mmCIF file of C-alpha atoms in Angstrom:
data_model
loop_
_atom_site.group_PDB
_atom_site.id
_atom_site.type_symbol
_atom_site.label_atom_id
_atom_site.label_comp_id
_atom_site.label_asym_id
_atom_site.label_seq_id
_atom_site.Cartn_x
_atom_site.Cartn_y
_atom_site.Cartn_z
ATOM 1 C CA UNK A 2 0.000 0.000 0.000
ATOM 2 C CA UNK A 3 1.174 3.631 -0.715
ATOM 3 C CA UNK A 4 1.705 5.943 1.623
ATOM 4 C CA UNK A 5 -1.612 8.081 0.915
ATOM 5 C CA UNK A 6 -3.379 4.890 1.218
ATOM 6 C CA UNK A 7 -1.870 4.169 3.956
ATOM 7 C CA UNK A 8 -2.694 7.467 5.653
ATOM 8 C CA UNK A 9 -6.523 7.249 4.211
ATOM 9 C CA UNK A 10 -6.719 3.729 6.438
ATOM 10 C CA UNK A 11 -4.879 4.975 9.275
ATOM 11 C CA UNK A 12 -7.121 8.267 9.342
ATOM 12 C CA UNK A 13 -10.450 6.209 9.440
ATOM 13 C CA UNK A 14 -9.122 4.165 12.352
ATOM 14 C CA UNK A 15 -7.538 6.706 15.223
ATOM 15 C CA UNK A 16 -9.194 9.238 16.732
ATOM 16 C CA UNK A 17 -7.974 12.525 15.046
ATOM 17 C CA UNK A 18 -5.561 13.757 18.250
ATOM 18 C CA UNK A 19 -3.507 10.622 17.497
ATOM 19 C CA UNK A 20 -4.148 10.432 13.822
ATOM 20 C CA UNK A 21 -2.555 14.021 14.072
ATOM 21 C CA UNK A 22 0.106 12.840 16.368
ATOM 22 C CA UNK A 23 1.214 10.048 13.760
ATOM 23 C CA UNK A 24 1.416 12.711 10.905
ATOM 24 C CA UNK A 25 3.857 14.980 13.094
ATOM 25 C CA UNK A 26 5.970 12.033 13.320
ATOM 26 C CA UNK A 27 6.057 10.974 10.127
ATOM 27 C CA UNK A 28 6.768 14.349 8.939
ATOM 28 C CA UNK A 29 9.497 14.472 12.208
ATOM 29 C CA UNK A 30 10.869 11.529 10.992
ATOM 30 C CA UNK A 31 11.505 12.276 7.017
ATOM 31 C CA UNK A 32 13.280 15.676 8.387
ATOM 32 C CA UNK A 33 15.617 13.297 10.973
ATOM 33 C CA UNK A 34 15.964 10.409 7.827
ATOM 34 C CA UNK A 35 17.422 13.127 5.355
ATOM 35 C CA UNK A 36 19.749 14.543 8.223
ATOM 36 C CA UNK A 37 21.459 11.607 9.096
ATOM 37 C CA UNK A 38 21.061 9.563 5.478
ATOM 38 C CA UNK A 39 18.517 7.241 6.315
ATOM 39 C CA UNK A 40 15.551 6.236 3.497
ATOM 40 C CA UNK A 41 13.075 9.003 4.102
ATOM 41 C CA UNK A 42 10.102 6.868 2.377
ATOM 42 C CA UNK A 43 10.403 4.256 4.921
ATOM 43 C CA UNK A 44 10.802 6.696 7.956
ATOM 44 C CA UNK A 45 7.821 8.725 6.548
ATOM 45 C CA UNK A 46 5.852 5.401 6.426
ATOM 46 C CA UNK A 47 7.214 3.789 10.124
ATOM 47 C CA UNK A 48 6.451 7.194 11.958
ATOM 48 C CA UNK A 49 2.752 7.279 9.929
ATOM 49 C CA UNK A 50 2.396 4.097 10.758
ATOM 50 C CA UNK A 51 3.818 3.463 14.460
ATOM 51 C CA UNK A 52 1.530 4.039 16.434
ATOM 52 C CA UNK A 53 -1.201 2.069 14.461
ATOM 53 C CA UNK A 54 -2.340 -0.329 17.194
ATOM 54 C CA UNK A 55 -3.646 2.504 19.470
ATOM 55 C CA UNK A 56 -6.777 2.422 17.950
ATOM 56 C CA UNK A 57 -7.433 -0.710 20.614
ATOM 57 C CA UNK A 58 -8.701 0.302 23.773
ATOM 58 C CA UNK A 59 -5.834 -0.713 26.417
ATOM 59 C CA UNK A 60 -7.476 -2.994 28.303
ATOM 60 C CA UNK A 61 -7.539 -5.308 24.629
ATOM 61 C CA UNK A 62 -4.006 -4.628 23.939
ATOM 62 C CA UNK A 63 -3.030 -8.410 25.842
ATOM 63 C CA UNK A 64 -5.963 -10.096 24.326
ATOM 64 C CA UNK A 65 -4.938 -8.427 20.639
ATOM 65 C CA UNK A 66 -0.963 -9.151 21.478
ATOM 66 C CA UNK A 67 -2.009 -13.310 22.339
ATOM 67 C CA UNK A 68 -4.456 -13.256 19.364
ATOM 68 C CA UNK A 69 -1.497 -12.759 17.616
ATOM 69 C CA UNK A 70 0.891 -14.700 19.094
ATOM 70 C CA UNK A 71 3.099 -11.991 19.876
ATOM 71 C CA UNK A 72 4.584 -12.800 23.473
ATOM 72 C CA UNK A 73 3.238 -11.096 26.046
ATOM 73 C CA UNK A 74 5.633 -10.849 28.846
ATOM 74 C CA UNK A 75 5.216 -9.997 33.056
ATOM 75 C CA UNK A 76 6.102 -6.285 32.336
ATOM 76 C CA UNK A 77 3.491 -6.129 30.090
ATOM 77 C CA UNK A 78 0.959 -7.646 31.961
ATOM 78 C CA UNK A 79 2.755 -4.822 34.147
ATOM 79 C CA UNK A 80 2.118 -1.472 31.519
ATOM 80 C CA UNK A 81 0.320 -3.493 28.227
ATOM 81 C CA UNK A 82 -0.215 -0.171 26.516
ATOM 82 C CA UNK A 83 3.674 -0.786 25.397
ATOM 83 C CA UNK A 84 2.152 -3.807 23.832
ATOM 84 C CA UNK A 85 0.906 -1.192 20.961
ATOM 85 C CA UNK A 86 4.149 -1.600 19.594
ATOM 86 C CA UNK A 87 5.118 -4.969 18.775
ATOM 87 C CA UNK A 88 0.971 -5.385 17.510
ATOM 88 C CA UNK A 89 1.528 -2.068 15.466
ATOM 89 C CA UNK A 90 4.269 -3.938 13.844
ATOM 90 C CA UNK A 91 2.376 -7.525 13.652
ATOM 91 C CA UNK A 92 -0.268 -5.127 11.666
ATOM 92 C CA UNK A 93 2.128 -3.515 9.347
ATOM 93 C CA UNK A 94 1.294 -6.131 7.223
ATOM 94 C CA UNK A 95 -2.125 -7.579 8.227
ATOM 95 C CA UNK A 96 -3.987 -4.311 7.652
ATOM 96 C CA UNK A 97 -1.415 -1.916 5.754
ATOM 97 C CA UNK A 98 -0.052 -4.605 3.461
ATOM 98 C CA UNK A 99 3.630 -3.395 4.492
ATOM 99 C CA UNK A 100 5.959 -6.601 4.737
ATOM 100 C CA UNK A 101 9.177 -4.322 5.381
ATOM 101 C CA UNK A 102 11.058 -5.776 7.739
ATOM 102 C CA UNK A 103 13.279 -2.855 8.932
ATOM 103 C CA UNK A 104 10.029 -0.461 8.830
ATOM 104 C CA UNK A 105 8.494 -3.004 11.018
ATOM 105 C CA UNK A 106 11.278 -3.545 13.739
ATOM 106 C CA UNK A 107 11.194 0.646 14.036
ATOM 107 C CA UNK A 108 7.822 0.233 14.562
ATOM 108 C CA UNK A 109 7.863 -2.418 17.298
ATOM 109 C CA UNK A 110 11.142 -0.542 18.734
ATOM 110 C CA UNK A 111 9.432 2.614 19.062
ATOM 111 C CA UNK A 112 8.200 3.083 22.736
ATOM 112 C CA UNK A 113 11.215 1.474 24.817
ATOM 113 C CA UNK A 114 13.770 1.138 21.905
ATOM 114 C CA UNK A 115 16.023 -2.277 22.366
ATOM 115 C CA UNK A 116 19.823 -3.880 21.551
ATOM 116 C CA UNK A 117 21.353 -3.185 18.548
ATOM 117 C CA UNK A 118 18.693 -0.303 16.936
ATOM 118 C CA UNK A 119 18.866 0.708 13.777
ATOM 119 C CA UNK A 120 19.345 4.163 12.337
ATOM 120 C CA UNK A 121 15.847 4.118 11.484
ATOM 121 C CA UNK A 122 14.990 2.945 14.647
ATOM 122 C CA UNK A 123 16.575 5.342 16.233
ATOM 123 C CA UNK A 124 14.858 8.019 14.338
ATOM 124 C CA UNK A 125 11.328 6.696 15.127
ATOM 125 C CA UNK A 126 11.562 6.400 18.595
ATOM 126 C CA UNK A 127 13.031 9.954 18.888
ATOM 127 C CA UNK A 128 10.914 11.719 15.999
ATOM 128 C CA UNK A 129 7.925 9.949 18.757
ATOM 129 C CA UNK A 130 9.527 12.463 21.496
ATOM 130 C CA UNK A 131 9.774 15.255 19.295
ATOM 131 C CA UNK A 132 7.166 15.712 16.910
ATOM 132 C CA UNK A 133 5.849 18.749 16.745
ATOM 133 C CA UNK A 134 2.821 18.270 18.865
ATOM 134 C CA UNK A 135 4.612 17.180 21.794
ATOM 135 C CA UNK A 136 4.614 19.916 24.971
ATOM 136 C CA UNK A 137 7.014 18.696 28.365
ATOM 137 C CA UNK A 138 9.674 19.911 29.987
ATOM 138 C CA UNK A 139 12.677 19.513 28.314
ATOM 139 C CA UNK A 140 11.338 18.679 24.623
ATOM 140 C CA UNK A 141 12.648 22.061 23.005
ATOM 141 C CA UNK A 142 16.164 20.933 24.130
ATOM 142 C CA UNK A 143 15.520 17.635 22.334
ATOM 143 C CA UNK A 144 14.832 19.447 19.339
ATOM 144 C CA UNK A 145 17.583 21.672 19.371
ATOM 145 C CA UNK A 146 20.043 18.293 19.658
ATOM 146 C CA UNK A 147 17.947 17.094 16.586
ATOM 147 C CA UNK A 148 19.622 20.035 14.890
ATOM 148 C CA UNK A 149 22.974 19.769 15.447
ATOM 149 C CA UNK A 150 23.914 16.767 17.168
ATOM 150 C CA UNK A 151 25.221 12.964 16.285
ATOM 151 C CA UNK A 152 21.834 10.470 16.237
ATOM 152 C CA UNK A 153 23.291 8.862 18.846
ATOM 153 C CA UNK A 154 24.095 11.389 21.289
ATOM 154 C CA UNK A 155 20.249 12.406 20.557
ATOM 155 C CA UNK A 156 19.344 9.273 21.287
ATOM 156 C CA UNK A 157 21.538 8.923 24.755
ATOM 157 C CA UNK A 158 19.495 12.625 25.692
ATOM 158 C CA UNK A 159 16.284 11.147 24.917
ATOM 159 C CA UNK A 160 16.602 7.662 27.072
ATOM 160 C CA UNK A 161 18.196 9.410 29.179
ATOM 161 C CA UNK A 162 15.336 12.038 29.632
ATOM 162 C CA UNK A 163 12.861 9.017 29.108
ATOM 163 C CA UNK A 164 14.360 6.825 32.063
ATOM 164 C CA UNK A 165 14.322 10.631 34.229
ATOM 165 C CA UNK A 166 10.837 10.704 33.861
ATOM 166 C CA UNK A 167 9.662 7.399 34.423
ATOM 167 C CA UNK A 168 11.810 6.942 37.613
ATOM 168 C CA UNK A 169 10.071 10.450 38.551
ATOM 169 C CA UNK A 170 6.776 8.627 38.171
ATOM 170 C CA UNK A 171 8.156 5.749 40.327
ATOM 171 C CA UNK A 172 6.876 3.773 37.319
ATOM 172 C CA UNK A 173 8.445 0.344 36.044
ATOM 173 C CA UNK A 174 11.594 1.161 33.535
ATOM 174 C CA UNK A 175 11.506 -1.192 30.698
ATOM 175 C CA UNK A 176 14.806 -3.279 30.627
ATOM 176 C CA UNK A 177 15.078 -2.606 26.672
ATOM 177 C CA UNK A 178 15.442 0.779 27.482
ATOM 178 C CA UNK A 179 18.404 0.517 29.873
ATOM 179 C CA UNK A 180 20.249 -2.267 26.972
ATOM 180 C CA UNK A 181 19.461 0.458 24.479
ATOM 181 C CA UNK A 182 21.355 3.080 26.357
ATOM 182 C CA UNK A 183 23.996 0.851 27.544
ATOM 183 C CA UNK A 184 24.902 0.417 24.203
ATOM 184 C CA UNK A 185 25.232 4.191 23.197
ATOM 185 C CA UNK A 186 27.502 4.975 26.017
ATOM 186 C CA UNK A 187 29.346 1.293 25.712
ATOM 187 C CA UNK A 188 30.080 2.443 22.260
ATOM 188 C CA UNK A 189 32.251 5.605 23.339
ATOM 189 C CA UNK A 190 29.416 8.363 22.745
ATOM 190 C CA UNK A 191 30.021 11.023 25.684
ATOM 191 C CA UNK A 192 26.699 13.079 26.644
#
């Protein structure tokens, strides 16, 4: 399916605050894909597209997730609106007709991010944070690193500001997260 197709579907299925969301993203992530040299068709289409499974009502999201097969783990059972993720990627293809396998991993990767992301990866999960929609503390200094800085120094700011804000909500912190962040500063990239 092409991308105004795919934006048709995906309009007829979210409510319009989200379906707006997904639009900033996409348009986020094309911006980020032609900064750093990443495909901007298939960062267009994974931020349209990821967050696709939020059209399910939470409480669903484990009954959707084992419908599918898609393991459903104790820290979901924990917080299963992360399970919009992987079952955004599961319906890349069932609904969107989408069988791209790098679109799809950035789409399952882009609420807690995981080991060995992708460029394209990276720039869904932080075009997510960014888009233009998005209002917290902290987000215009995001931005400004969008500008100007390495991806994965953005990326180290924005677990890094991500892990800050869960631990502020004395909430769960995913463990992909952590492995994902681990790996940026393993790697030798200073903050």
């Amino acid at each position: 399916m092409e991308y105004e197709a795919c934006r048709a579907l995906l309009e007829s299925r979210l409510k319009p605050e989200r379906y707006v969301h997904s639009l900033g993203v996409a348009e986020t992530a094309g911006k980020l894909a032609r900064r750093f040299g990443v495909d901007e068709a298939k960062a267009r289409m994974a931020g349209l597209l990821h967050d696709n499974a939020r059209e399910f009502p939470v409480a669903s999201m484990i009954e959707e997730a084992r419908r599918r097969a898609i393991p459903v783990t104790q820290l979901d059972m924990a917080m299963p609106l992360l399970l919009h993720a992987p079952l955004g990627a599961y319906r890349l293809k069932e609904l969107y007709g989408i069988e791209d396998a790098a679109i799809a991993q950035a789409v399952a990767r882009h609420t807690v991010g995981g080991a060995g992301m992708t460029p394209l990866d990276k720039i869904i999960y932080f075009a997510d944070m960014i888009e233009p929609g998005r209002d917290y503390p902290g987000v215009s200094k995001l931005r400004k690193l969008a500008e100007e800085a390495p991806l994965d120094k953005i990326l180290l700011a924005a677990f890094s500001e991500s892990i800050a804000f869960v631990l502020q909500k004395g909430q769960l912190i995913h463990p992909d997260t952590v492995t994902a962040r681990n790996e940026i500063l393993l790697a030798g990239t200073q903050a």
